[in-house]
């Protein structure tokens, strides 16, 4: 009886016999170096890459996937998403609170997350405006295996000086922006806001530093960074330029979000400090529809010109960049992923070579996310987040619009 029980326990405890998958890859891109290796075998087991090379032996019984005519690379990442935002027409943050329930926004966010994954984005950082921590729950649902989706970083509520990103709200309406923002106006309040976000499940932190005539001091930024770093989280800060951006860079933020007005001097300071630029380089056709986004943005023509110039200068100066989109709209006839990939044309127009753009979408984003050595490369020990295209994105980055194969944590989620 005891023996029988022990046997039953052993059987129960034994992990399911995982099958090995072997990918025959015609061309494997290493985005970190831009190098291409031909005719490689990639072995995948238990969600991870176990071996890569030209002479790797395919074990008996392995499932074999043929990508010998494809360009194979690690999954793409978007460092600046708002998956649960999606206004048809001009963005109006308060309108989303009033006209869409958190349940509807959760469903929209899950839809957008899955759409992004199908297009090859296996990792995203969702930077707030998520209807009271809805993105945290989307992340949890994906992590529990209820739904397939990208690996997510979620920042929860955006920490900002009083008022969040809402303007001209009459006093009798109350501080209802706190649905998506936390007011924090001293270093101690900033620390508390970081702790509250972590408590409610955030695994990254987002600040908006300069959306009002008043902006965060270096000391306030440093308080957020030290509190977040102690807990193993990184900090991205929305800031456009000037003294506010200097405070963000010197305060030790991991990334500057947007940075539309960064001078050469500030870009050089970022390079020196290792601050990553997530430039959210909006396509003009999106800006036109967004309008001023309720007073957050200058007119489309001005922003568009400035973005191209700043992206070009940041690349020339050698600032480390990660690809981030900030899509917050619904455009007729386009999916969320279509709109994310619209940004590629802006990078090309700004003179960024395709290899550098791909690196910003993989290697650099993974580093910013704290995933170095875990995701973002095709190498033994990394998560098996693998995509393939029929043509070479190092020649024409638009090849990324035609991702034909997606593997996420070893599971095939899109196949030719
Ligand atoms: Zn944003």
mmCIF file of C-alpha atoms and ligand atoms in Angstrom:
data_model
loop_
_atom_site.group_PDB
_atom_site.id
_atom_site.type_symbol
_atom_site.label_atom_id
_atom_site.label_comp_id
_atom_site.label_asym_id
_atom_site.label_seq_id
_atom_site.Cartn_x
_atom_site.Cartn_y
_atom_site.Cartn_z
ATOM 1 C CA UNK A 1 0.000 0.000 0.000
ATOM 2 C CA UNK A 2 2.760 2.371 1.006
ATOM 3 C CA UNK A 3 4.691 1.404 -2.126
ATOM 4 C CA UNK A 4 1.621 2.067 -4.253
ATOM 5 C CA UNK A 5 1.146 5.466 -2.643
ATOM 6 C CA UNK A 6 4.779 6.355 -3.153
ATOM 7 C CA UNK A 7 4.535 5.347 -6.829
ATOM 8 C CA UNK A 8 1.444 7.508 -7.253
ATOM 9 C CA UNK A 9 3.204 10.469 -5.632
ATOM 10 C CA UNK A 10 6.222 10.021 -7.866
ATOM 11 C CA UNK A 11 4.058 9.918 -10.969
ATOM 12 C CA UNK A 12 2.258 13.040 -9.868
ATOM 13 C CA UNK A 13 5.488 14.880 -9.136
ATOM 14 C CA UNK A 14 7.216 13.865 -12.387
ATOM 15 C CA UNK A 15 7.237 16.734 -14.903
ATOM 16 C CA UNK A 16 5.465 16.096 -18.176
ATOM 17 C CA UNK A 17 7.931 14.673 -20.674
ATOM 18 C CA UNK A 18 8.637 17.771 -22.736
ATOM 19 C CA UNK A 19 9.211 17.258 -26.394
ATOM 20 C CA UNK A 20 12.122 18.915 -28.109
ATOM 21 C CA UNK A 21 11.366 21.140 -31.084
ATOM 22 C CA UNK A 22 14.036 21.622 -33.727
ATOM 23 C CA UNK A 23 13.898 24.626 -36.044
ATOM 24 C CA UNK A 24 15.785 24.483 -39.321
ATOM 25 C CA UNK A 25 16.601 28.169 -39.785
ATOM 26 C CA UNK A 26 17.937 29.339 -43.157
ATOM 27 C CA UNK A 27 19.173 32.713 -41.868
ATOM 28 C CA UNK A 28 19.508 33.610 -38.192
ATOM 29 C CA UNK A 29 19.902 37.280 -37.308
ATOM 30 C CA UNK A 30 21.767 38.338 -34.156
ATOM 31 C CA UNK A 31 20.374 41.849 -33.633
ATOM 32 C CA UNK A 32 23.065 42.681 -31.045
ATOM 33 C CA UNK A 33 25.768 42.557 -33.745
ATOM 34 C CA UNK A 34 23.765 42.602 -36.996
ATOM 35 C CA UNK A 35 25.463 39.319 -37.963
ATOM 36 C CA UNK A 36 23.634 36.658 -39.988
ATOM 37 C CA UNK A 37 24.462 32.961 -39.755
ATOM 38 C CA UNK A 38 23.223 30.507 -42.365
ATOM 39 C CA UNK A 39 21.597 27.083 -42.005
ATOM 40 C CA UNK A 40 21.350 26.821 -38.245
ATOM 41 C CA UNK A 41 19.518 24.288 -36.104
ATOM 42 C CA UNK A 42 17.742 25.788 -33.067
ATOM 43 C CA UNK A 43 16.656 23.332 -30.367
ATOM 44 C CA UNK A 44 13.803 24.321 -28.036
ATOM 45 C CA UNK A 45 12.703 22.493 -24.892
ATOM 46 C CA UNK A 46 10.548 23.537 -21.920
ATOM 47 C CA UNK A 47 10.071 27.002 -23.423
ATOM 48 C CA UNK A 48 13.779 27.703 -23.740
ATOM 49 C CA UNK A 49 16.410 27.571 -26.436
ATOM 50 C CA UNK A 50 18.798 24.750 -25.501
ATOM 51 C CA UNK A 51 21.224 24.815 -28.431
ATOM 52 C CA UNK A 52 21.953 26.721 -31.648
ATOM 53 C CA UNK A 53 24.478 25.954 -34.360
ATOM 54 C CA UNK A 54 25.097 24.602 -37.848
ATOM 55 C CA UNK A 55 26.010 21.096 -36.674
ATOM 56 C CA UNK A 56 23.543 20.647 -33.806
ATOM 57 C CA UNK A 57 22.090 17.126 -33.885
ATOM 58 C CA UNK A 58 18.315 16.821 -33.997
ATOM 59 C CA UNK A 59 17.295 14.345 -31.280
ATOM 60 C CA UNK A 60 15.132 11.374 -32.274
ATOM 61 C CA UNK A 61 11.444 12.155 -31.771
ATOM 62 C CA UNK A 62 11.905 15.919 -32.021
ATOM 63 C CA UNK A 63 9.238 17.946 -33.824
ATOM 64 C CA UNK A 64 10.935 19.641 -36.764
ATOM 65 C CA UNK A 65 9.886 23.073 -38.049
ATOM 66 C CA UNK A 66 11.198 24.132 -41.415
ATOM 67 C CA UNK A 67 12.181 27.816 -41.661
ATOM 68 C CA UNK A 68 15.015 27.152 -44.076
ATOM 69 C CA UNK A 69 13.795 29.840 -46.501
ATOM 70 C CA UNK A 70 13.155 32.414 -43.781
ATOM 71 C CA UNK A 71 14.910 35.095 -41.771
ATOM 72 C CA UNK A 72 14.771 34.080 -38.143
ATOM 73 C CA UNK A 73 15.295 36.445 -35.196
ATOM 74 C CA UNK A 74 14.262 37.020 -31.580
ATOM 75 C CA UNK A 75 10.742 38.352 -30.973
ATOM 76 C CA UNK A 76 10.146 42.112 -31.214
ATOM 77 C CA UNK A 77 9.488 44.396 -28.241
ATOM 78 C CA UNK A 78 7.599 47.644 -27.826
ATOM 79 C CA UNK A 79 8.832 49.673 -24.849
ATOM 80 C CA UNK A 80 5.912 52.111 -24.715
ATOM 81 C CA UNK A 81 2.390 50.770 -25.062
ATOM 82 C CA UNK A 82 -1.005 51.701 -23.632
ATOM 83 C CA UNK A 83 -2.825 48.515 -24.542
ATOM 84 C CA UNK A 84 -6.040 49.445 -22.762
ATOM 85 C CA UNK A 85 -6.371 52.866 -24.430
ATOM 86 C CA UNK A 86 -8.072 53.030 -27.785
ATOM 87 C CA UNK A 87 -10.047 56.097 -28.659
ATOM 88 C CA UNK A 88 -11.653 56.386 -32.046
ATOM 89 C CA UNK A 89 -10.790 60.004 -32.905
ATOM 90 C CA UNK A 90 -8.955 62.530 -30.765
ATOM 91 C CA UNK A 91 -7.454 61.088 -27.591
ATOM 92 C CA UNK A 92 -9.366 62.327 -24.585
ATOM 93 C CA UNK A 93 -8.130 60.649 -21.403
ATOM 94 C CA UNK A 94 -11.062 61.693 -19.211
ATOM 95 C CA UNK A 95 -13.450 60.500 -21.933
ATOM 96 C CA UNK A 96 -12.030 56.973 -21.593
ATOM 97 C CA UNK A 97 -12.724 57.006 -17.843
ATOM 98 C CA UNK A 98 -16.307 58.159 -18.417
ATOM 99 C CA UNK A 99 -17.279 56.184 -21.484
ATOM 100 C CA UNK A 100 -15.518 52.813 -21.206
ATOM 101 C CA UNK A 101 -15.768 50.455 -18.238
ATOM 102 C CA UNK A 102 -12.616 48.851 -16.847
ATOM 103 C CA UNK A 103 -13.996 45.515 -18.089
ATOM 104 C CA UNK A 104 -14.281 46.789 -21.651
ATOM 105 C CA UNK A 105 -10.807 48.275 -21.439
ATOM 106 C CA UNK A 106 -9.408 44.971 -20.141
ATOM 107 C CA UNK A 107 -10.890 43.172 -23.127
ATOM 108 C CA UNK A 108 -9.513 45.814 -25.473
ATOM 109 C CA UNK A 109 -6.097 45.481 -23.835
ATOM 110 C CA UNK A 110 -6.077 41.710 -24.172
ATOM 111 C CA UNK A 111 -7.146 42.002 -27.793
ATOM 112 C CA UNK A 112 -4.348 44.482 -28.483
ATOM 113 C CA UNK A 113 -1.794 42.333 -26.628
ATOM 114 C CA UNK A 114 -2.708 39.280 -28.674
ATOM 115 C CA UNK A 115 -2.756 41.265 -31.888
ATOM 116 C CA UNK A 116 0.762 42.507 -31.117
ATOM 117 C CA UNK A 117 1.955 38.961 -30.410
ATOM 118 C CA UNK A 118 0.562 37.681 -33.724
ATOM 119 C CA UNK A 119 2.542 40.422 -35.469
ATOM 120 C CA UNK A 120 5.768 39.313 -33.754
ATOM 121 C CA UNK A 121 5.862 41.443 -30.577
ATOM 122 C CA UNK A 122 6.677 38.889 -27.871
ATOM 123 C CA UNK A 123 7.438 41.530 -25.204
ATOM 124 C CA UNK A 124 5.822 44.858 -24.299
ATOM 125 C CA UNK A 125 6.113 47.436 -21.548
ATOM 126 C CA UNK A 126 2.711 48.945 -20.799
ATOM 127 C CA UNK A 127 3.300 52.396 -19.328
ATOM 128 C CA UNK A 128 0.062 53.238 -17.571
ATOM 129 C CA UNK A 129 -3.295 54.804 -18.428
ATOM 130 C CA UNK A 130 -4.667 51.354 -17.743
ATOM 131 C CA UNK A 131 -7.978 51.948 -15.979
ATOM 132 C CA UNK A 132 -7.009 51.282 -12.376
ATOM 133 C CA UNK A 133 -4.376 48.531 -12.867
ATOM 134 C CA UNK A 134 -6.206 46.629 -15.611
ATOM 135 C CA UNK A 135 -2.922 45.902 -17.448
ATOM 136 C CA UNK A 136 -1.576 44.229 -14.320
ATOM 137 C CA UNK A 137 -4.507 41.810 -14.504
ATOM 138 C CA UNK A 138 -3.999 41.230 -18.226
ATOM 139 C CA UNK A 139 -0.377 40.368 -17.401
ATOM 140 C CA UNK A 140 -1.462 38.014 -14.603
ATOM 141 C CA UNK A 141 -3.973 36.260 -16.877
ATOM 142 C CA UNK A 142 -1.251 35.717 -19.491
ATOM 143 C CA UNK A 143 1.263 34.571 -16.852
ATOM 144 C CA UNK A 144 -1.278 32.047 -15.521
ATOM 145 C CA UNK A 145 -1.649 30.599 -18.997
ATOM 146 C CA UNK A 146 -5.311 31.589 -19.338
ATOM 147 C CA UNK A 147 -4.502 33.441 -22.539
ATOM 148 C CA UNK A 148 -1.570 33.517 -24.890
ATOM 149 C CA UNK A 149 0.072 36.925 -25.055
ATOM 150 C CA UNK A 150 3.373 38.770 -24.960
ATOM 151 C CA UNK A 151 5.527 38.915 -21.828
ATOM 152 C CA UNK A 152 4.513 42.159 -20.166
ATOM 153 C CA UNK A 153 5.926 44.834 -17.950
ATOM 154 C CA UNK A 154 3.128 46.924 -16.450
ATOM 155 C CA UNK A 155 3.581 50.196 -14.586
ATOM 156 C CA UNK A 156 0.114 50.592 -13.066
ATOM 157 C CA UNK A 157 -0.748 54.172 -12.162
ATOM 158 C CA UNK A 158 1.391 56.955 -13.560
ATOM 159 C CA UNK A 159 3.124 58.990 -10.849
ATOM 160 C CA UNK A 160 3.011 62.742 -11.544
ATOM 161 C CA UNK A 161 2.919 66.155 -9.879
ATOM 162 C CA UNK A 162 -0.621 67.205 -8.885
ATOM 163 C CA UNK A 163 -3.124 66.843 -11.702
ATOM 164 C CA UNK A 164 -1.677 63.927 -13.660
ATOM 165 C CA UNK A 165 -2.133 64.683 -17.348
ATOM 166 C CA UNK A 166 -5.531 66.299 -16.909
ATOM 167 C CA UNK A 167 -5.790 70.046 -17.423
ATOM 168 C CA UNK A 168 -8.362 72.669 -16.440
ATOM 169 C CA UNK A 169 -10.564 70.346 -14.394
ATOM 170 C CA UNK A 170 -12.797 72.582 -12.232
ATOM 171 C CA UNK A 171 -12.235 72.132 -8.468
ATOM 172 C CA UNK A 172 -15.810 70.918 -7.880
ATOM 173 C CA UNK A 173 -15.149 67.890 -10.109
ATOM 174 C CA UNK A 174 -12.554 66.542 -7.679
ATOM 175 C CA UNK A 175 -9.231 64.872 -8.517
ATOM 176 C CA UNK A 176 -10.757 62.164 -10.695
ATOM 177 C CA UNK A 177 -7.535 61.780 -12.696
ATOM 178 C CA UNK A 178 -6.438 59.614 -9.759
ATOM 179 C CA UNK A 179 -8.299 56.821 -11.576
ATOM 180 C CA UNK A 180 -5.090 56.496 -13.640
ATOM 181 C CA UNK A 181 -2.536 58.755 -11.886
ATOM 182 C CA UNK A 182 -1.033 59.152 -8.435
ATOM 183 C CA UNK A 183 -0.364 62.708 -7.292
ATOM 184 C CA UNK A 184 3.071 62.868 -5.682
ATOM 185 C CA UNK A 185 4.662 66.231 -4.956
ATOM 186 C CA UNK A 186 7.575 65.630 -2.604
ATOM 187 C CA UNK A 187 10.323 62.970 -2.546
ATOM 188 C CA UNK A 188 8.450 61.189 0.259
ATOM 189 C CA UNK A 189 5.177 61.193 -1.672
ATOM 190 C CA UNK A 190 7.005 59.873 -4.718
ATOM 191 C CA UNK A 191 8.467 57.032 -2.643
ATOM 192 C CA UNK A 192 5.024 56.193 -1.280
ATOM 193 C CA UNK A 193 3.501 56.227 -4.766
ATOM 194 C CA UNK A 194 6.187 53.805 -6.013
ATOM 195 C CA UNK A 195 5.465 51.477 -3.087
ATOM 196 C CA UNK A 196 1.710 51.633 -3.734
ATOM 197 C CA UNK A 197 2.247 50.713 -7.383
ATOM 198 C CA UNK A 198 4.435 47.774 -6.430
ATOM 199 C CA UNK A 199 1.827 46.664 -3.879
ATOM 200 C CA UNK A 200 -0.888 46.606 -6.562
ATOM 201 C CA UNK A 201 1.270 44.570 -8.931
ATOM 202 C CA UNK A 202 3.331 46.955 -11.057
ATOM 203 C CA UNK A 203 6.611 45.443 -12.266
ATOM 204 C CA UNK A 204 7.973 48.697 -13.731
ATOM 205 C CA UNK A 205 7.473 52.356 -12.778
ATOM 206 C CA UNK A 206 6.384 55.308 -14.910
ATOM 207 C CA UNK A 207 6.572 58.977 -14.033
ATOM 208 C CA UNK A 208 5.241 61.948 -15.957
ATOM 209 C CA UNK A 209 7.674 64.719 -15.068
ATOM 210 C CA UNK A 210 6.699 67.785 -17.043
ATOM 211 C CA UNK A 211 3.086 67.849 -18.144
ATOM 212 C CA UNK A 212 2.383 71.085 -16.251
ATOM 213 C CA UNK A 213 4.234 74.382 -15.782
ATOM 214 C CA UNK A 214 5.688 72.741 -12.639
ATOM 215 C CA UNK A 215 7.903 69.678 -12.964
ATOM 216 C CA UNK A 216 9.856 67.122 -10.970
ATOM 217 C CA UNK A 217 13.125 68.081 -9.299
ATOM 218 C CA UNK A 218 16.211 65.911 -9.582
ATOM 219 C CA UNK A 219 15.646 64.917 -5.941
ATOM 220 C CA UNK A 220 12.080 63.753 -6.640
ATOM 221 C CA UNK A 221 13.179 61.695 -9.650
ATOM 222 C CA UNK A 222 16.014 60.184 -7.609
ATOM 223 C CA UNK A 223 13.529 59.209 -4.863
ATOM 224 C CA UNK A 224 11.445 57.250 -7.392
ATOM 225 C CA UNK A 225 14.496 55.626 -8.952
ATOM 226 C CA UNK A 226 16.056 54.541 -5.655
ATOM 227 C CA UNK A 227 12.766 53.143 -4.329
ATOM 228 C CA UNK A 228 12.050 51.277 -7.586
ATOM 229 C CA UNK A 229 15.593 49.973 -8.025
ATOM 230 C CA UNK A 230 15.615 48.608 -4.467
ATOM 231 C CA UNK A 231 12.632 46.455 -5.476
ATOM 232 C CA UNK A 232 14.239 45.444 -8.785
ATOM 233 C CA UNK A 233 12.035 47.658 -10.984
ATOM 234 C CA UNK A 234 13.131 50.128 -13.656
ATOM 235 C CA UNK A 235 11.801 53.660 -14.125
ATOM 236 C CA UNK A 236 10.650 55.318 -17.353
ATOM 237 C CA UNK A 237 9.890 59.027 -17.269
ATOM 238 C CA UNK A 238 7.724 61.026 -19.661
ATOM 239 C CA UNK A 239 9.590 64.279 -20.277
ATOM 240 C CA UNK A 240 10.012 66.466 -23.350
ATOM 241 C CA UNK A 241 13.194 68.479 -22.735
ATOM 242 C CA UNK A 242 14.778 71.425 -20.927
ATOM 243 C CA UNK A 243 15.478 71.617 -17.209
ATOM 244 C CA UNK A 244 12.871 68.924 -16.462
ATOM 245 C CA UNK A 245 14.697 66.456 -18.715
ATOM 246 C CA UNK A 246 18.026 67.326 -17.094
ATOM 247 C CA UNK A 247 16.482 66.488 -13.696
ATOM 248 C CA UNK A 248 15.221 63.161 -15.072
ATOM 249 C CA UNK A 249 18.597 62.202 -16.540
ATOM 250 C CA UNK A 250 20.622 63.302 -13.489
ATOM 251 C CA UNK A 251 18.027 61.709 -11.192
ATOM 252 C CA UNK A 252 19.031 58.356 -12.674
ATOM 253 C CA UNK A 253 15.913 57.358 -14.648
ATOM 254 C CA UNK A 254 16.389 54.248 -16.765
ATOM 255 C CA UNK A 255 14.613 55.751 -19.752
ATOM 256 C CA UNK A 256 13.362 59.055 -21.081
ATOM 257 C CA UNK A 257 9.971 58.607 -22.737
ATOM 258 C CA UNK A 258 9.251 60.898 -25.737
ATOM 259 C CA UNK A 259 12.070 63.458 -25.272
ATOM 260 C CA UNK A 260 10.734 65.432 -28.244
ATOM 261 C CA UNK A 261 12.623 68.620 -27.275
ATOM 262 C CA UNK A 262 15.968 67.147 -26.223
ATOM 263 C CA UNK A 263 18.938 69.354 -27.149
ATOM 264 C CA UNK A 264 22.236 67.863 -28.332
ATOM 265 C CA UNK A 265 23.661 68.694 -24.918
ATOM 266 C CA UNK A 266 20.971 66.676 -23.117
ATOM 267 C CA UNK A 267 21.325 63.800 -25.590
ATOM 268 C CA UNK A 268 25.056 63.750 -24.835
ATOM 269 C CA UNK A 269 24.270 63.712 -21.115
ATOM 270 C CA UNK A 270 21.980 60.708 -21.701
ATOM 271 C CA UNK A 271 24.739 58.909 -23.568
ATOM 272 C CA UNK A 272 27.150 59.608 -20.710
ATOM 273 C CA UNK A 273 24.670 58.393 -18.058
ATOM 274 C CA UNK A 274 23.429 55.406 -20.088
ATOM 275 C CA UNK A 275 19.837 56.713 -20.118
ATOM 276 C CA UNK A 276 17.799 54.957 -22.795
ATOM 277 C CA UNK A 277 15.668 57.053 -25.153
ATOM 278 C CA UNK A 278 12.222 55.624 -25.878
ATOM 279 C CA UNK A 279 11.332 58.255 -28.433
ATOM 280 C CA UNK A 280 7.758 57.242 -29.368
ATOM 281 C CA UNK A 281 8.403 58.647 -32.824
ATOM 282 C CA UNK A 282 4.836 59.169 -34.029
ATOM 283 C CA UNK A 283 3.978 58.894 -37.717
ATOM 284 C CA UNK A 284 2.456 62.100 -39.074
ATOM 285 C CA UNK A 285 -0.757 60.344 -40.135
ATOM 286 C CA UNK A 286 -1.341 59.249 -36.514
ATOM 287 C CA UNK A 287 -0.549 62.718 -35.111
ATOM 288 C CA UNK A 288 -3.071 64.304 -37.457
ATOM 289 C CA UNK A 289 -5.856 62.164 -35.982
ATOM 290 C CA UNK A 290 -4.652 62.562 -32.372
ATOM 291 C CA UNK A 291 -4.821 66.333 -32.542
ATOM 292 C CA UNK A 292 -3.373 67.922 -29.425
ATOM 293 C CA UNK A 293 -4.510 64.940 -27.299
ATOM 294 C CA UNK A 294 -6.388 67.213 -24.931
ATOM 295 C CA UNK A 295 -3.552 69.704 -24.610
ATOM 296 C CA UNK A 296 -0.692 67.208 -24.156
ATOM 297 C CA UNK A 297 0.799 67.656 -27.656
ATOM 298 C CA UNK A 298 1.687 70.637 -29.889
ATOM 299 C CA UNK A 299 0.200 70.626 -33.432
ATOM 300 C CA UNK A 300 0.945 67.583 -35.648
ATOM 301 C CA UNK A 301 3.234 69.408 -38.110
ATOM 302 C CA UNK A 302 5.416 70.747 -35.300
ATOM 303 C CA UNK A 303 5.680 67.418 -33.476
ATOM 304 C CA UNK A 304 6.381 65.452 -36.644
ATOM 305 C CA UNK A 305 9.247 67.695 -37.773
ATOM 306 C CA UNK A 306 10.729 67.763 -34.290
ATOM 307 C CA UNK A 307 10.567 63.980 -33.935
ATOM 308 C CA UNK A 308 12.461 63.309 -37.164
ATOM 309 C CA UNK A 309 15.158 65.808 -36.222
ATOM 310 C CA UNK A 310 15.529 64.503 -32.632
ATOM 311 C CA UNK A 311 15.591 60.833 -33.727
ATOM 312 C CA UNK A 312 18.289 61.624 -36.277
ATOM 313 C CA UNK A 313 20.388 63.557 -33.737
ATOM 314 C CA UNK A 314 19.989 60.914 -31.015
ATOM 315 C CA UNK A 315 21.265 58.263 -33.420
ATOM 316 C CA UNK A 316 24.173 60.446 -34.575
ATOM 317 C CA UNK A 317 25.223 61.208 -30.995
ATOM 318 C CA UNK A 318 24.973 57.516 -30.118
ATOM 319 C CA UNK A 319 22.283 57.571 -27.428
ATOM 320 C CA UNK A 320 21.071 54.085 -26.595
ATOM 321 C CA UNK A 321 17.492 53.784 -27.875
ATOM 322 C CA UNK A 322 14.642 51.317 -27.499
ATOM 323 C CA UNK A 323 11.708 51.142 -29.909
ATOM 324 C CA UNK A 324 8.512 52.420 -28.314
ATOM 325 C CA UNK A 325 5.327 53.440 -30.048
ATOM 326 C CA UNK A 326 2.685 54.956 -27.746
ATOM 327 C CA UNK A 327 -0.238 53.984 -29.997
ATOM 328 C CA UNK A 328 -3.397 55.215 -28.249
ATOM 329 C CA UNK A 329 -5.846 55.466 -31.124
ATOM 330 C CA UNK A 330 -7.952 53.309 -33.324
ATOM 331 C CA UNK A 331 -7.548 54.107 -37.019
ATOM 332 C CA UNK A 332 -10.147 52.701 -39.409
ATOM 333 C CA UNK A 333 -8.947 49.580 -41.244
ATOM 334 C CA UNK A 334 -5.830 49.180 -39.093
ATOM 335 C CA UNK A 335 -5.064 46.767 -36.268
ATOM 336 C CA UNK A 336 -3.050 47.833 -33.211
ATOM 337 C CA UNK A 337 -0.042 45.978 -34.635
ATOM 338 C CA UNK A 338 -0.393 47.701 -38.032
ATOM 339 C CA UNK A 339 -0.200 51.000 -36.194
ATOM 340 C CA UNK A 340 2.821 49.920 -34.115
ATOM 341 C CA UNK A 341 4.628 48.953 -37.306
ATOM 342 C CA UNK A 342 3.749 52.312 -38.942
ATOM 343 C CA UNK A 343 6.585 53.758 -36.803
ATOM 344 C CA UNK A 344 9.193 51.850 -38.838
ATOM 345 C CA UNK A 345 8.796 54.329 -41.697
ATOM 346 C CA UNK A 346 9.621 57.216 -39.338
ATOM 347 C CA UNK A 347 12.859 55.501 -38.256
ATOM 348 C CA UNK A 348 13.803 54.993 -41.895
ATOM 349 C CA UNK A 349 12.983 58.614 -42.746
ATOM 350 C CA UNK A 350 15.195 59.775 -39.855
ATOM 351 C CA UNK A 351 18.101 57.842 -41.384
ATOM 352 C CA UNK A 352 18.336 54.998 -38.871
ATOM 353 C CA UNK A 353 19.846 51.883 -40.537
ATOM 354 C CA UNK A 354 17.561 48.797 -40.430
ATOM 355 C CA UNK A 355 20.058 46.834 -38.287
ATOM 356 C CA UNK A 356 20.001 49.577 -35.644
ATOM 357 C CA UNK A 357 16.189 49.730 -35.669
ATOM 358 C CA UNK A 358 15.978 45.949 -35.189
ATOM 359 C CA UNK A 359 18.490 46.165 -32.329
ATOM 360 C CA UNK A 360 16.331 48.824 -30.654
ATOM 361 C CA UNK A 361 13.316 46.481 -31.010
ATOM 362 C CA UNK A 362 15.097 43.484 -29.461
ATOM 363 C CA UNK A 363 18.507 43.702 -27.721
ATOM 364 C CA UNK A 364 18.156 47.249 -26.365
ATOM 365 C CA UNK A 365 14.526 46.849 -25.298
ATOM 366 C CA UNK A 366 15.360 43.590 -23.494
ATOM 367 C CA UNK A 367 18.172 45.351 -21.624
ATOM 368 C CA UNK A 368 15.860 48.207 -20.613
ATOM 369 C CA UNK A 369 13.260 45.673 -19.452
ATOM 370 C CA UNK A 370 15.854 43.921 -17.253
ATOM 371 C CA UNK A 371 15.659 40.792 -19.397
ATOM 372 C CA UNK A 372 19.290 40.593 -20.539
ATOM 373 C CA UNK A 373 20.320 36.946 -20.730
ATOM 374 C CA UNK A 374 16.667 35.844 -20.475
ATOM 375 C CA UNK A 375 14.972 37.225 -23.604
ATOM 376 C CA UNK A 376 15.928 39.128 -26.713
ATOM 377 C CA UNK A 377 18.510 36.832 -28.334
ATOM 378 C CA UNK A 378 18.636 33.491 -30.111
ATOM 379 C CA UNK A 379 21.072 31.734 -27.806
ATOM 380 C CA UNK A 380 21.116 28.750 -25.454
ATOM 381 C CA UNK A 381 19.406 29.578 -22.156
ATOM 382 C CA UNK A 382 17.180 32.329 -23.561
ATOM 383 C CA UNK A 383 13.391 32.056 -23.679
ATOM 384 C CA UNK A 384 12.258 30.641 -27.023
ATOM 385 C CA UNK A 385 10.640 33.841 -28.318
ATOM 386 C CA UNK A 386 11.381 33.440 -32.008
ATOM 387 C CA UNK A 387 9.904 35.039 -35.124
ATOM 388 C CA UNK A 388 10.538 34.700 -38.855
ATOM 389 C CA UNK A 389 10.003 36.789 -41.971
ATOM 390 C CA UNK A 390 10.164 35.798 -45.659
ATOM 391 C CA UNK A 391 12.668 38.569 -46.503
ATOM 392 C CA UNK A 392 15.652 40.196 -44.804
ATOM 393 C CA UNK A 393 14.755 43.046 -42.404
ATOM 394 C CA UNK A 394 18.407 44.128 -42.335
ATOM 395 C CA UNK A 395 17.939 45.178 -45.988
ATOM 396 C CA UNK A 396 14.442 46.572 -45.655
ATOM 397 C CA UNK A 397 12.981 47.003 -42.180
ATOM 398 C CA UNK A 398 9.479 46.852 -43.702
ATOM 399 C CA UNK A 399 10.042 43.067 -43.855
ATOM 400 C CA UNK A 400 8.857 43.124 -40.217
ATOM 401 C CA UNK A 401 5.348 43.863 -41.469
ATOM 402 C CA UNK A 402 5.234 40.306 -42.820
ATOM 403 C CA UNK A 403 6.085 38.172 -39.785
ATOM 404 C CA UNK A 404 5.002 34.673 -40.863
ATOM 405 C CA UNK A 405 6.050 32.643 -37.806
ATOM 406 C CA UNK A 406 5.834 33.412 -34.075
ATOM 407 C CA UNK A 407 6.998 31.184 -31.225
ATOM 408 C CA UNK A 408 6.391 32.435 -27.672
ATOM 409 C CA UNK A 409 8.073 30.649 -24.734
ATOM 410 C CA UNK A 410 8.488 27.619 -26.983
ATOM 411 C CA UNK A 411 4.854 27.534 -28.144
ATOM 412 C CA UNK A 412 4.087 28.116 -31.811
ATOM 413 C CA UNK A 413 1.419 30.812 -31.931
ATOM 414 C CA UNK A 414 1.652 31.644 -35.637
ATOM 415 C CA UNK A 415 2.702 29.353 -38.420
ATOM 416 C CA UNK A 416 3.135 29.735 -42.172
HETATM 417 ZN ZN1 LIG B 1 2.476 57.179 -23.605
#
